[in-house]
CSV table of C-alpha atoms and ligand atoms in Angstrom, one decimal:
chain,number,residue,atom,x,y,z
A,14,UNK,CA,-14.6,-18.4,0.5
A,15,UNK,CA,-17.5,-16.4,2.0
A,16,UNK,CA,-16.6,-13.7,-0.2
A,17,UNK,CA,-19.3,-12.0,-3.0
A,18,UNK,CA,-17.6,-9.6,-4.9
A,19,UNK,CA,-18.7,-10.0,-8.7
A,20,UNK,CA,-16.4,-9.1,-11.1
A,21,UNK,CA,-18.8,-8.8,-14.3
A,22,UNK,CA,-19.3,-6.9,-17.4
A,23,UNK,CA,-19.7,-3.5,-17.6
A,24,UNK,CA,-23.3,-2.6,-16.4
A,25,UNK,CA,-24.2,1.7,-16.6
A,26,UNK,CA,-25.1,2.9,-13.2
A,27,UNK,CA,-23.5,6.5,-14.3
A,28,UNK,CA,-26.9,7.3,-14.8
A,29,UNK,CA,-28.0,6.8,-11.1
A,30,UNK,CA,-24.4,9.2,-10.5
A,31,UNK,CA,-25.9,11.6,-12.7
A,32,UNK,CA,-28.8,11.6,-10.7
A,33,UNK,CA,-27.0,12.4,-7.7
A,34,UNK,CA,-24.4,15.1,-9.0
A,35,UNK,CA,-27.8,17.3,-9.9
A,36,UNK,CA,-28.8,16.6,-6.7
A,37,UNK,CA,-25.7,18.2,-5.8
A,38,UNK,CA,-26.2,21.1,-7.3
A,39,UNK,CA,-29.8,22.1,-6.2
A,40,UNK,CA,-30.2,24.5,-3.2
A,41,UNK,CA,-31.2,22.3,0.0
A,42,UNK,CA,-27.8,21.1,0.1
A,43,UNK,CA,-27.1,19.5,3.1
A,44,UNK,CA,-31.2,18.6,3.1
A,45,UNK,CA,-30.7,14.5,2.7
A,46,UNK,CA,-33.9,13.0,1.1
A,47,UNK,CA,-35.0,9.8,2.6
A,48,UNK,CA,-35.3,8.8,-0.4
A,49,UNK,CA,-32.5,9.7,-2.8
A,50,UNK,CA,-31.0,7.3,-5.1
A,51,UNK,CA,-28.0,5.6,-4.1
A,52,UNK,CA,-25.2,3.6,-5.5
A,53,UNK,CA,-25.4,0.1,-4.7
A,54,UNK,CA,-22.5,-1.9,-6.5
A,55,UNK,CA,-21.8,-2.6,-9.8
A,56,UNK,CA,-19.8,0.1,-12.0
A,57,UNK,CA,-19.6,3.4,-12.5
A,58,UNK,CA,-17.6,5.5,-14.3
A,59,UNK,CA,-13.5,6.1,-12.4
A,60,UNK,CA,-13.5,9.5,-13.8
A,61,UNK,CA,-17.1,10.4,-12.8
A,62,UNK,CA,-15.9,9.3,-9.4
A,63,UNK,CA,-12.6,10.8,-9.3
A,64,UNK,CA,-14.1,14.3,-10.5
A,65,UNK,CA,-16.5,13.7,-7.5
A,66,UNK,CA,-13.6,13.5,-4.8
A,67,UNK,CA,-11.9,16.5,-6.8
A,68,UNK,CA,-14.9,18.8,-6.2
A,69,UNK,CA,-15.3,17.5,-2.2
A,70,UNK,CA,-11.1,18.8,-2.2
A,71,UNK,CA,-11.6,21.8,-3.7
A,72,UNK,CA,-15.0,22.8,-2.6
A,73,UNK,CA,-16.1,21.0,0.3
A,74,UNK,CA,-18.8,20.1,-1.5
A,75,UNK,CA,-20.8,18.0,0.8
A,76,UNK,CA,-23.6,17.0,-1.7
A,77,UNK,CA,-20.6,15.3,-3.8
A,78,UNK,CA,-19.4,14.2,-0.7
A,79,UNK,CA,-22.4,12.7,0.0
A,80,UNK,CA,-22.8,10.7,-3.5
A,81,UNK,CA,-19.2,9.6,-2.8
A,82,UNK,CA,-20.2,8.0,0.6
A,83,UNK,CA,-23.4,6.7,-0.5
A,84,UNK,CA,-21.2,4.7,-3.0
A,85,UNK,CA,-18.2,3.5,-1.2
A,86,UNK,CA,-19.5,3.9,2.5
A,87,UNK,CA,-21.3,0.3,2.1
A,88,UNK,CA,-18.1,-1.4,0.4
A,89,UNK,CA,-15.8,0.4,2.6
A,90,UNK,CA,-18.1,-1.3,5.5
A,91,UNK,CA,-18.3,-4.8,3.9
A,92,UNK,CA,-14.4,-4.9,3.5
A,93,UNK,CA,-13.8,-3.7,6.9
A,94,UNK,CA,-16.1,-6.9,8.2
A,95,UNK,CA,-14.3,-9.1,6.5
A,96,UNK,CA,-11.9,-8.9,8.7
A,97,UNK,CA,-13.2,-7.8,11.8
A,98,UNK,CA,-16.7,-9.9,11.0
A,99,UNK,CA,-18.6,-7.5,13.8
A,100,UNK,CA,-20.8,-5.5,12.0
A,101,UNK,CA,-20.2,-2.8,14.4
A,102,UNK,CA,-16.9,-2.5,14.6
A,103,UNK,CA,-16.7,-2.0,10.7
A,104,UNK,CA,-19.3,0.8,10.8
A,105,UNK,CA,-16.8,2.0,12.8
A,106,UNK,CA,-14.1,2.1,10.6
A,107,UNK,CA,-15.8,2.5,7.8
A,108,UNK,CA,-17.1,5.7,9.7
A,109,UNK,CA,-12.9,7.0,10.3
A,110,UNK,CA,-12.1,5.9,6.9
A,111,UNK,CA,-14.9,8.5,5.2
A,112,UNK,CA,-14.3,11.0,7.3
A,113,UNK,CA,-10.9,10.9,6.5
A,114,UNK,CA,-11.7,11.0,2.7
A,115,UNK,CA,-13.7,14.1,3.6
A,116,UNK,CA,-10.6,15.8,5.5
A,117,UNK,CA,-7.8,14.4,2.6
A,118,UNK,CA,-9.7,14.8,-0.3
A,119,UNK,CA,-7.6,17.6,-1.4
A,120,UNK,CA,-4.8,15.8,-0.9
A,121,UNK,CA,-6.3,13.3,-3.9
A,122,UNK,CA,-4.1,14.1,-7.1
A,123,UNK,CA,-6.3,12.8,-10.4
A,124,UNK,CA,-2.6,12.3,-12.1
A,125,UNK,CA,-1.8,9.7,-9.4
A,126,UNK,CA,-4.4,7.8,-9.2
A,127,UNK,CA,-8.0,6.9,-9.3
A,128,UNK,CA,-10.7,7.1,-6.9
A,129,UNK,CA,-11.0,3.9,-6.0
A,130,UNK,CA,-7.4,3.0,-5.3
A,131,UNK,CA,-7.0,6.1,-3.2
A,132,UNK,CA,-9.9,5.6,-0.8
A,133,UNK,CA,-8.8,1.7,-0.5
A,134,UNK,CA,-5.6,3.0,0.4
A,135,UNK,CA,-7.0,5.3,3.1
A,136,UNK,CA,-9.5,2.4,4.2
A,137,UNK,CA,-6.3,-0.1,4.2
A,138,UNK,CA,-4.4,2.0,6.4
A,139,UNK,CA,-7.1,3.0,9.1
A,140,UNK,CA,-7.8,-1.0,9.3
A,141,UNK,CA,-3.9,-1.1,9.9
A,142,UNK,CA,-4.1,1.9,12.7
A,143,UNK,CA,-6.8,-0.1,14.3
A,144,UNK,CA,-4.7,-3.3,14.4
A,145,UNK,CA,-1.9,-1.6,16.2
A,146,UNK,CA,0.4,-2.6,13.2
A,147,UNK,CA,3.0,-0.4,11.0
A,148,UNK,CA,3.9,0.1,7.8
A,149,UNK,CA,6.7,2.4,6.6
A,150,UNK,CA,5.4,4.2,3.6
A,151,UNK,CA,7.4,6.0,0.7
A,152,UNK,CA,7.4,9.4,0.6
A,153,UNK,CA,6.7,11.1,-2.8
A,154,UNK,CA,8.2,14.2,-1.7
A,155,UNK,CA,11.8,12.9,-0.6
A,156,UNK,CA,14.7,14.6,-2.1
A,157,UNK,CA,16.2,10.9,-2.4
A,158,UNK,CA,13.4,9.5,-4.7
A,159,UNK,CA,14.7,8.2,-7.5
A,160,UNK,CA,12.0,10.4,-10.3
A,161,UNK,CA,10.2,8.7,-13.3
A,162,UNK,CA,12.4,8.7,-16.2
A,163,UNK,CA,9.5,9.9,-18.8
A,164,UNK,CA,6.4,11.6,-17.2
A,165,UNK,CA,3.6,10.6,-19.0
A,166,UNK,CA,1.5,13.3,-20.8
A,167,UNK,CA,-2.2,13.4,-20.5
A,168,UNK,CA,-2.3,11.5,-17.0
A,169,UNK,CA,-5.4,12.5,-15.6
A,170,UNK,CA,-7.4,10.9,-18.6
A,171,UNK,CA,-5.2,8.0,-18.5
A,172,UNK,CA,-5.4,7.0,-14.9
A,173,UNK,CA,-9.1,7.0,-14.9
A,174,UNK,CA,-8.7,5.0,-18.2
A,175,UNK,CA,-6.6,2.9,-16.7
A,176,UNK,CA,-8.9,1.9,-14.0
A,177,UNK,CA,-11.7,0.8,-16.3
A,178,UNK,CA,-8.9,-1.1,-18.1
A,179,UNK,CA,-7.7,-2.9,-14.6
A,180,UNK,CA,-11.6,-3.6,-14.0
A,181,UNK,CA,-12.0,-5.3,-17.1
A,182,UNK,CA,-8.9,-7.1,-17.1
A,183,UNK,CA,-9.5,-8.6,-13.3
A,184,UNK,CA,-12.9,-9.7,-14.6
A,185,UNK,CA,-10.9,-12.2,-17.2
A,186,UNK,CA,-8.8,-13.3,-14.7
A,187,UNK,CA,-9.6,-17.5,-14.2
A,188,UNK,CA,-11.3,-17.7,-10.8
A,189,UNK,CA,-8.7,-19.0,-8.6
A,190,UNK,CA,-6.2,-15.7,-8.9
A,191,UNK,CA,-8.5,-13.7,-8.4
A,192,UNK,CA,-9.4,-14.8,-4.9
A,193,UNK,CA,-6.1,-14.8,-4.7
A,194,UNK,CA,-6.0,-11.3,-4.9
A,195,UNK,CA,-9.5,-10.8,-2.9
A,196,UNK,CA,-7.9,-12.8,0.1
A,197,UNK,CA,-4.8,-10.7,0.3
A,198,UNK,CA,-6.5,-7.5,0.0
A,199,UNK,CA,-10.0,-7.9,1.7
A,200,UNK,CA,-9.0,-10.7,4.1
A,201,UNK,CA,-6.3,-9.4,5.2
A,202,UNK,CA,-3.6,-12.8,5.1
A,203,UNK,CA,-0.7,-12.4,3.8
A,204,UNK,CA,-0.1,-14.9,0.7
A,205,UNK,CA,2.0,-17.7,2.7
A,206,UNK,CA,-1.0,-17.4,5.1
A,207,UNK,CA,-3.2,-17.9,1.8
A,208,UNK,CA,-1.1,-20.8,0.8
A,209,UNK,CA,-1.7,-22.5,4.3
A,210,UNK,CA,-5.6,-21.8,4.0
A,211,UNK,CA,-6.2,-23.0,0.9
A,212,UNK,CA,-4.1,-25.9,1.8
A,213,UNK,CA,-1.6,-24.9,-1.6
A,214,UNK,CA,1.8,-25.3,-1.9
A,215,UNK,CA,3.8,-21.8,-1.3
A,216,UNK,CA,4.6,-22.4,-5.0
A,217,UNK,CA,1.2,-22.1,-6.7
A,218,UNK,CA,0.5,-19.0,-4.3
A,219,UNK,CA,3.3,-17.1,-6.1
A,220,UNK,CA,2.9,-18.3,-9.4
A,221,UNK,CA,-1.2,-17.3,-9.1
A,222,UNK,CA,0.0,-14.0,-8.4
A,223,UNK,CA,2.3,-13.7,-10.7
A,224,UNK,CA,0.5,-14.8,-13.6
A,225,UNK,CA,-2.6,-12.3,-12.2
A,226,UNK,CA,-0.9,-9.4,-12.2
A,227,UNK,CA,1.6,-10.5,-15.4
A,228,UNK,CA,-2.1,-10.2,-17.4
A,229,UNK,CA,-2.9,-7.0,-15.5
A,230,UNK,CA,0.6,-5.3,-16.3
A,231,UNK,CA,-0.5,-6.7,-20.0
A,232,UNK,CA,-3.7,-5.1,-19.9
A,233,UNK,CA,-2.4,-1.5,-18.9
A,234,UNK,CA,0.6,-1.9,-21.6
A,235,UNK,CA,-1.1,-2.6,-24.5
A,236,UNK,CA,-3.1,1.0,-23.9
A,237,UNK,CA,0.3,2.4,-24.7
B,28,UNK,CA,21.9,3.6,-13.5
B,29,UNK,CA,18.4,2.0,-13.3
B,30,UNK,CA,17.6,-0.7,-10.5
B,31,UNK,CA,17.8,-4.5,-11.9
B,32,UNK,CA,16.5,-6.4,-9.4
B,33,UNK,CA,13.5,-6.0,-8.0
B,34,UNK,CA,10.5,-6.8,-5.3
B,35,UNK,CA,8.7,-10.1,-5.8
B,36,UNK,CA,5.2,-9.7,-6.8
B,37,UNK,CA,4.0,-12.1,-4.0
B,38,UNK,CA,6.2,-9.4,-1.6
B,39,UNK,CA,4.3,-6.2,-3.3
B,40,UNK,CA,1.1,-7.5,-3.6
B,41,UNK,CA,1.6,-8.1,0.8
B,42,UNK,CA,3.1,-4.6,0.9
B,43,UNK,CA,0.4,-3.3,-1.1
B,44,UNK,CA,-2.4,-4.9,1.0
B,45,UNK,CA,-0.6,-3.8,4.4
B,46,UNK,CA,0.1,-7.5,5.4
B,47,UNK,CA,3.4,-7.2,5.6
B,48,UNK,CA,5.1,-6.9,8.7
B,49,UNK,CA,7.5,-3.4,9.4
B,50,UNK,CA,10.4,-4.7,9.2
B,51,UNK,CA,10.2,-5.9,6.1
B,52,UNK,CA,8.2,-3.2,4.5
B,53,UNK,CA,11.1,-0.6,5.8
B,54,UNK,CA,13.2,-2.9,2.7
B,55,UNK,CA,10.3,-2.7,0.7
B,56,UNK,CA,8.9,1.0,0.9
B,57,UNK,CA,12.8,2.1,0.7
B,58,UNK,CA,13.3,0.2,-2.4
B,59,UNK,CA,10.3,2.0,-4.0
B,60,UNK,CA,11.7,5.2,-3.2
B,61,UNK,CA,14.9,4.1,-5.8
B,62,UNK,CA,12.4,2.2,-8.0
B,63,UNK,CA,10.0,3.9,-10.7
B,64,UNK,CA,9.3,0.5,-12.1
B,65,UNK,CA,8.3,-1.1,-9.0
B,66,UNK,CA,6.5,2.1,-8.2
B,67,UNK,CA,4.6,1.6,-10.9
B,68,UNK,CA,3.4,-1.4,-10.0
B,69,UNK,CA,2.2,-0.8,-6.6
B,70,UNK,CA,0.0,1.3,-8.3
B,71,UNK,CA,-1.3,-1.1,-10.5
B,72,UNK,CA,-1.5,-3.2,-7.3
B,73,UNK,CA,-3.7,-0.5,-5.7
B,74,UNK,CA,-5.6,0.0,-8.3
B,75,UNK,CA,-6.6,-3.6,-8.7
B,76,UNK,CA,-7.6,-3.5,-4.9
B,77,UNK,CA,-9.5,-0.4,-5.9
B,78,UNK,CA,-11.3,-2.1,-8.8
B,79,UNK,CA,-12.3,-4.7,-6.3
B,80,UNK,CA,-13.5,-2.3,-3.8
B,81,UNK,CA,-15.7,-1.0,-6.6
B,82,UNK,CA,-16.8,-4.7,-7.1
B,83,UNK,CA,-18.0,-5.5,-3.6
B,84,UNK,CA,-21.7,-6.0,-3.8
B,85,UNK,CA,-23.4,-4.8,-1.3
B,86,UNK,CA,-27.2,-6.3,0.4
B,87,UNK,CA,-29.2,-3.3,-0.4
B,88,UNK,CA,-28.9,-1.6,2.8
B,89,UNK,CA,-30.7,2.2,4.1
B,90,UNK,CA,-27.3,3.9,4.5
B,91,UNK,CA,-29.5,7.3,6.0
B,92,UNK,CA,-28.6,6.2,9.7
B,93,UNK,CA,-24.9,6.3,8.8
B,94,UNK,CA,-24.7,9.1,6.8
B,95,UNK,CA,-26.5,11.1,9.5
B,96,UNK,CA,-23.5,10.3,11.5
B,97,UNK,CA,-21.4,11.4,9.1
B,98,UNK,CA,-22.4,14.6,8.7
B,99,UNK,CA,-22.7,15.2,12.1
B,100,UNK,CA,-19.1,14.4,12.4
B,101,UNK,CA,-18.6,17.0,9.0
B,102,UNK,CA,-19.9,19.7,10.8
B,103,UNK,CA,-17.9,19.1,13.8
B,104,UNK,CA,-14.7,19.3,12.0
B,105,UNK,CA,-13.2,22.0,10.5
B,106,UNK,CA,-12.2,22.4,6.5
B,107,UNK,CA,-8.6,21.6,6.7
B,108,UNK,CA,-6.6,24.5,5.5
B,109,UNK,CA,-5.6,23.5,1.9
B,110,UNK,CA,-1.8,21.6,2.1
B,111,UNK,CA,1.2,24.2,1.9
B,112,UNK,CA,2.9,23.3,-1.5
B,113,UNK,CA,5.5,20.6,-1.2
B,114,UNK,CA,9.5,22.2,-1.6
B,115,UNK,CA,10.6,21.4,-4.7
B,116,UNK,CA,13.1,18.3,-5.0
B,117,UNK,CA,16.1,18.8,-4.4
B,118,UNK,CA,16.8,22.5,-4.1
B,119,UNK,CA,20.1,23.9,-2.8
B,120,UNK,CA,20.6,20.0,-1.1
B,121,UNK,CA,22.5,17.6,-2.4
B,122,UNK,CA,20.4,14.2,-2.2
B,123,UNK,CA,20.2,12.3,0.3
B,124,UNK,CA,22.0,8.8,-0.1
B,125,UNK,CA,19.4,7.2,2.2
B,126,UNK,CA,15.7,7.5,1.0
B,127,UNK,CA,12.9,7.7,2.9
B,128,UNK,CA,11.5,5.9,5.2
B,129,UNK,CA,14.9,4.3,6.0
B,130,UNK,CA,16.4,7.8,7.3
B,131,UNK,CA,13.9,9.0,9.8
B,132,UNK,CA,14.5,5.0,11.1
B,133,UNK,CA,18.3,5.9,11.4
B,134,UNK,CA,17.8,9.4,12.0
B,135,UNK,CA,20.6,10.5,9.8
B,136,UNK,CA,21.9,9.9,6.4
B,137,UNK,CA,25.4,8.2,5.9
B,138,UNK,CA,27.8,10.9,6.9
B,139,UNK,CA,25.9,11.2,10.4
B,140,UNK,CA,25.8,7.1,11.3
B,141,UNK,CA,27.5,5.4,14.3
B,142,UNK,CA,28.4,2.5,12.9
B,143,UNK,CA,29.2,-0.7,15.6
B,144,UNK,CA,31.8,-3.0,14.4
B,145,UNK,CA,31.2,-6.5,13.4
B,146,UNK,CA,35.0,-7.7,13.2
B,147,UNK,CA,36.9,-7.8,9.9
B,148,UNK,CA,36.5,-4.7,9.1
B,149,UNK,CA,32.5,-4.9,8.8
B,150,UNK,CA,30.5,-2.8,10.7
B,151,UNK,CA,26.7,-2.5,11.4
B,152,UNK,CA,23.8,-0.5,12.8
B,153,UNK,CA,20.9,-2.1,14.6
B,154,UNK,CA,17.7,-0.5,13.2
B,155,UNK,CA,15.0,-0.8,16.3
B,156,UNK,CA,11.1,-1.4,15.1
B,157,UNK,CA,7.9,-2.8,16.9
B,158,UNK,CA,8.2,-5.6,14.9
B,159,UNK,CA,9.5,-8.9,16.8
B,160,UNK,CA,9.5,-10.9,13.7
B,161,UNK,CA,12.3,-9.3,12.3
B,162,UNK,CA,15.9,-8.5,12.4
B,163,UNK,CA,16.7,-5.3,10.3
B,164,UNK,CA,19.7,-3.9,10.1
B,165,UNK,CA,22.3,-1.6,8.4
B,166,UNK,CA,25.6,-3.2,7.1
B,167,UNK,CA,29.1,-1.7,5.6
B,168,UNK,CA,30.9,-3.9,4.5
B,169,UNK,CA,34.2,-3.5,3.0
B,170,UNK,CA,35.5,-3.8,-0.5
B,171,UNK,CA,36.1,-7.2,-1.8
B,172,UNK,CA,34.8,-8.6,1.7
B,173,UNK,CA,32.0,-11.4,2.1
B,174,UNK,CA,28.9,-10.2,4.0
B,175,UNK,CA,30.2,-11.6,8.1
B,176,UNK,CA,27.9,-14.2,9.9
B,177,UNK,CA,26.1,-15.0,6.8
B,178,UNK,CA,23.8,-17.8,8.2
B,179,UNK,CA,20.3,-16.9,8.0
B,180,UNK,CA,16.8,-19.0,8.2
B,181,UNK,CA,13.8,-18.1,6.4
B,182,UNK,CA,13.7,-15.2,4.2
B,183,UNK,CA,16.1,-12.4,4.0
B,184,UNK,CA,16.1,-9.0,2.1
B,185,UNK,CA,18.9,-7.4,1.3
B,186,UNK,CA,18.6,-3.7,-0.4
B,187,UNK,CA,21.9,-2.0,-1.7
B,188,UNK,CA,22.1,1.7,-0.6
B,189,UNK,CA,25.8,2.0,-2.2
B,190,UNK,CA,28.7,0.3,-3.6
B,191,UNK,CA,27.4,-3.2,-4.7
B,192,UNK,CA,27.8,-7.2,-4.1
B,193,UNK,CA,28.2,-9.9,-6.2
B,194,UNK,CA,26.3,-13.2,-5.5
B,195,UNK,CA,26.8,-15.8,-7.9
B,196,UNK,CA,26.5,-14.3,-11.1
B,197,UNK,CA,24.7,-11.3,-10.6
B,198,UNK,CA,25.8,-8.2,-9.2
B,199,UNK,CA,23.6,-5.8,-7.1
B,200,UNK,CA,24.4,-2.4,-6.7
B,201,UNK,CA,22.3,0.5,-5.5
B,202,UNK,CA,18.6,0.3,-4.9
B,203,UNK,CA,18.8,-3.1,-6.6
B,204,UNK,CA,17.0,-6.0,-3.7
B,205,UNK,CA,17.6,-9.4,-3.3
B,206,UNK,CA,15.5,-11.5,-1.7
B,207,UNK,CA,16.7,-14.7,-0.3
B,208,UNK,CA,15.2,-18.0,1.4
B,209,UNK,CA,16.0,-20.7,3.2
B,210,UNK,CA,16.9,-22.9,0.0
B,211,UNK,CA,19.0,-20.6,-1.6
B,212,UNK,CA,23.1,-21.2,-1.0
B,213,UNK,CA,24.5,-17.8,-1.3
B,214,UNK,CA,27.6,-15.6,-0.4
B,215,UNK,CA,26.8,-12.6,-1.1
B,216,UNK,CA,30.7,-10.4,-0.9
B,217,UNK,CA,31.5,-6.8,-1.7
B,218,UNK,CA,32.7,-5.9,-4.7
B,219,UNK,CA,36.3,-4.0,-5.1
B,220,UNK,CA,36.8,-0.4,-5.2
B,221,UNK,CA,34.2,0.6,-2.4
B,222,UNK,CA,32.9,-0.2,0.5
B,223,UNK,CA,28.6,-1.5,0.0
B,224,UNK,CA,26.8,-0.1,2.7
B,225,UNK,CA,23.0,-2.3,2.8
B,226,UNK,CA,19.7,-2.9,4.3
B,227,UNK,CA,19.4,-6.0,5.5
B,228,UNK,CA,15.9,-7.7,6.6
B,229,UNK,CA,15.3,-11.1,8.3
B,230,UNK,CA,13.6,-13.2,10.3
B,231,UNK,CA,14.4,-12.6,13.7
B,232,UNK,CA,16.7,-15.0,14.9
B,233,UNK,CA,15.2,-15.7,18.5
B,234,UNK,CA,11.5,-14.9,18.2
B,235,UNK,CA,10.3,-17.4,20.6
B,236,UNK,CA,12.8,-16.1,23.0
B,237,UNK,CA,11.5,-12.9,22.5
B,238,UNK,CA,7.8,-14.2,22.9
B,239,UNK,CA,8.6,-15.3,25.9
B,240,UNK,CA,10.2,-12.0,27.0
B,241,UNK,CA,7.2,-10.3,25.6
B,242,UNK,CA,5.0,-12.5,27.3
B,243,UNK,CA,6.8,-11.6,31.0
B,244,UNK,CA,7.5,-8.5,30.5
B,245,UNK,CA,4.4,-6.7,32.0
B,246,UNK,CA,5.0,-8.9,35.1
B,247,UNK,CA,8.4,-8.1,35.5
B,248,UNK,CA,8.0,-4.4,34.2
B,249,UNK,CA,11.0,-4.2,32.2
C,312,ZN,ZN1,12.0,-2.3,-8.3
């Protein structure tokens, strides 16, 4: 596993965010300082970040737009190279995967989802795009889809919520399903491809997966 | 009725990280469009990938070069008009039986299919994709009939669009999926009263062949 993606404790970088969003606000915007801070790794706040992508859809705010990439522009890059493992290739994609963040941003519904999840989604399917592949999607709009049975009051607050709550609950998870889970989402191998790599019965594949996300689904229910 | 059988989570968790071939996530995306349950858990899924996006750490790298390039890409793109307002659900049309994505595959929903017959009263509809791994298909089958050439190697989806089948001991009826390998002995048949129309997903049955013909087929331009 070449992989470094630390799943720690919660360390406050909404501070450094802060920084930015009043950045955001002064009058050179568009000016980029040389030096302004930026957002290397560890965590910040999901609804400090989802409010960002709300204000770049609503706005085109390109100073929040600009905090936003200098967040997820490097980890957008480093999971693109893990699969294409040519640096400029993923600046590449990394490049169409931001500036389709930019152009969909308004299309980002807080009540759906968080930040995170959305932009891998978008960064997921451009790396799809590029690999000539398909994947039928759902479509939320259907007449045919088969609605929630209770919608849930008070989403917006819960979904950010609930991202702090997956973080957390990932960073429990014992070592071996959680890169599991890092494989099939940053390597790009489906799990009976896993299974073959790590040289693990199909068997223990599933039942990692299962037991990882049977502690996330925990983690998300007991909010309730 | 709520759906009782549902996607694996090895099956979502390759659906969800877009490893999953198209045939098979045409069973699985149509399945979420009859399952809130399994809806919500894609988006747990996602947001797990999305907490591990957050996660990635990074060498401390002067992003100024890129984000240059990004804005000069901003500037040369136009603010996208804001999305019109989706139609509300449902409104003066009756629903239709097939969901999304399935229907734009078929290009019609049930009342508009040309179904091929299979013999004993069974009929089918080949569904085309890119994907040469797979075998995907649409079957009616009749009341109180067994699903016809039953013989299948690897894994196999079957998704219930309506009526229902009984295998073994449990019943699947519509939006319910059952997902079927090599080691399982099943015969799945139709129950009585209606005739189970259902996606059905496998592994292509002669994908070497087709290599081959893939492999060719620019020299022979066919
Ligand atoms: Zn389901």
């Amino acid at each position: 596993m070449s992989l470094s993606i630390h799943i720690g404790s919660e360390t406050c970088q909404n501070e450094t965010l802060a920084i930015i969003r009043r950045r955001s606000l002064r009058r050179d915007i568009g000016m980029t300082q040389p030096n302004s801070p930026k957002l290397k790794g560890g965590d910040v706040d999901p609804a400090e970040l989802a409010r960002l992508l709300v204000t770049v859809g609503e706005s085109r705010n390109v100073e929040a737009f600009e905090a936003l990439f200098r967040f997820y522009a490097p980890k957008v890059r480093a999971f693109m190279t893990m699969k294409t493992k040519d640096r400029q290739a993923a600046e590449e994609l990394m490049q169409e995967t931001m500036s389709s963040v930019w152009i969909k941003a308004a299309q980002f519904d807080p009540d759906r989802g968080n930040a995170s999840a959305w932009i891998f989604t978008i960064a997921r399917n451009i790396r799809i795009d590029a690999y000539r592949r398909k994947r039928p999607a759902l479509d939320l709009d259907d007449q045919a889809l088969m609605p929630e049975e209770a919608p849930q009051a008070d989403r917006e607050l819960e979904k950010a919520q609930e991202a702090k709550l997956l973080r957390n609950a990932l960073a429990t998870l014992p070592p071996e399903q959680q890169d599991v889970l890092k494989m099939a989402f940053f390597e790009d191998k489906p799990h009976s491809a896993i299974a073959e790599q790590m040289g693990l019965p199909l068997g223990t594949v599933k039942s990692r997966i299962r037991l990882a996300f049977s502690k996330l689904r925990d983690a998300l229910e007991d909010r309730r | 009725m709520s759906v009782r059988h549902h996607i694996s989570d090895e099956l979502l968790l390759d659906y969800a990280a877009g490893t999953l071939s198209e045939g098979w996530s045409l069973a699985i995306a149509t399945h979420l469009a009859l399952c809130p349950t399994c809806r919500r858990q894609l988006d747990a899924m996602e947001g797990a990938a999305g907490a591990l996006l957050d996660k990635i750490s990074v060498e401390p790298v002067a992003d100024d070069e890129s984000w240059q390039r990004m804005r000069a890409r901003l500037e040369g793109s136009k603010a996208p008009q804001p999305e019109s307002k989706p139609k509300p659900r449902g409104e003066h049309r009756p629903a239709a039986v097939i969901p999304e994505p399935l229907r734009s595959y078929l290009g019609s929903d049930v009342e508009g299919l040309k179904w091929r017959a299979l013999g004993r009263g069974a009929y089918h509809i080949r569904i085309p994709t890119d994907d040469p791994s797979t075998q995907v298909r649409l079957l009616r089958i009749p009341a109180g009939k067994p699903v016809p050439e039953h013989t299948h190697s690897g894994r196999e989806l079957t998704l219930v669009l309506s009526g229902s089948f009984r295998d073994g001991e449990s019943v699947f009826a519509r939006g319910d999926i059952e997902e079927a390998d090599d080691d399982l002995l099943h015969t799945p048949t139709a129950s009585e009263g209606e005739d189970c129309i259902c996606l059905a997903v496998t592994e292509a049955p002669l994908r070497f062949t087709s290599w081959i013909v893939r492999m060719i087929q620019p020299i022979l331009k066919i």
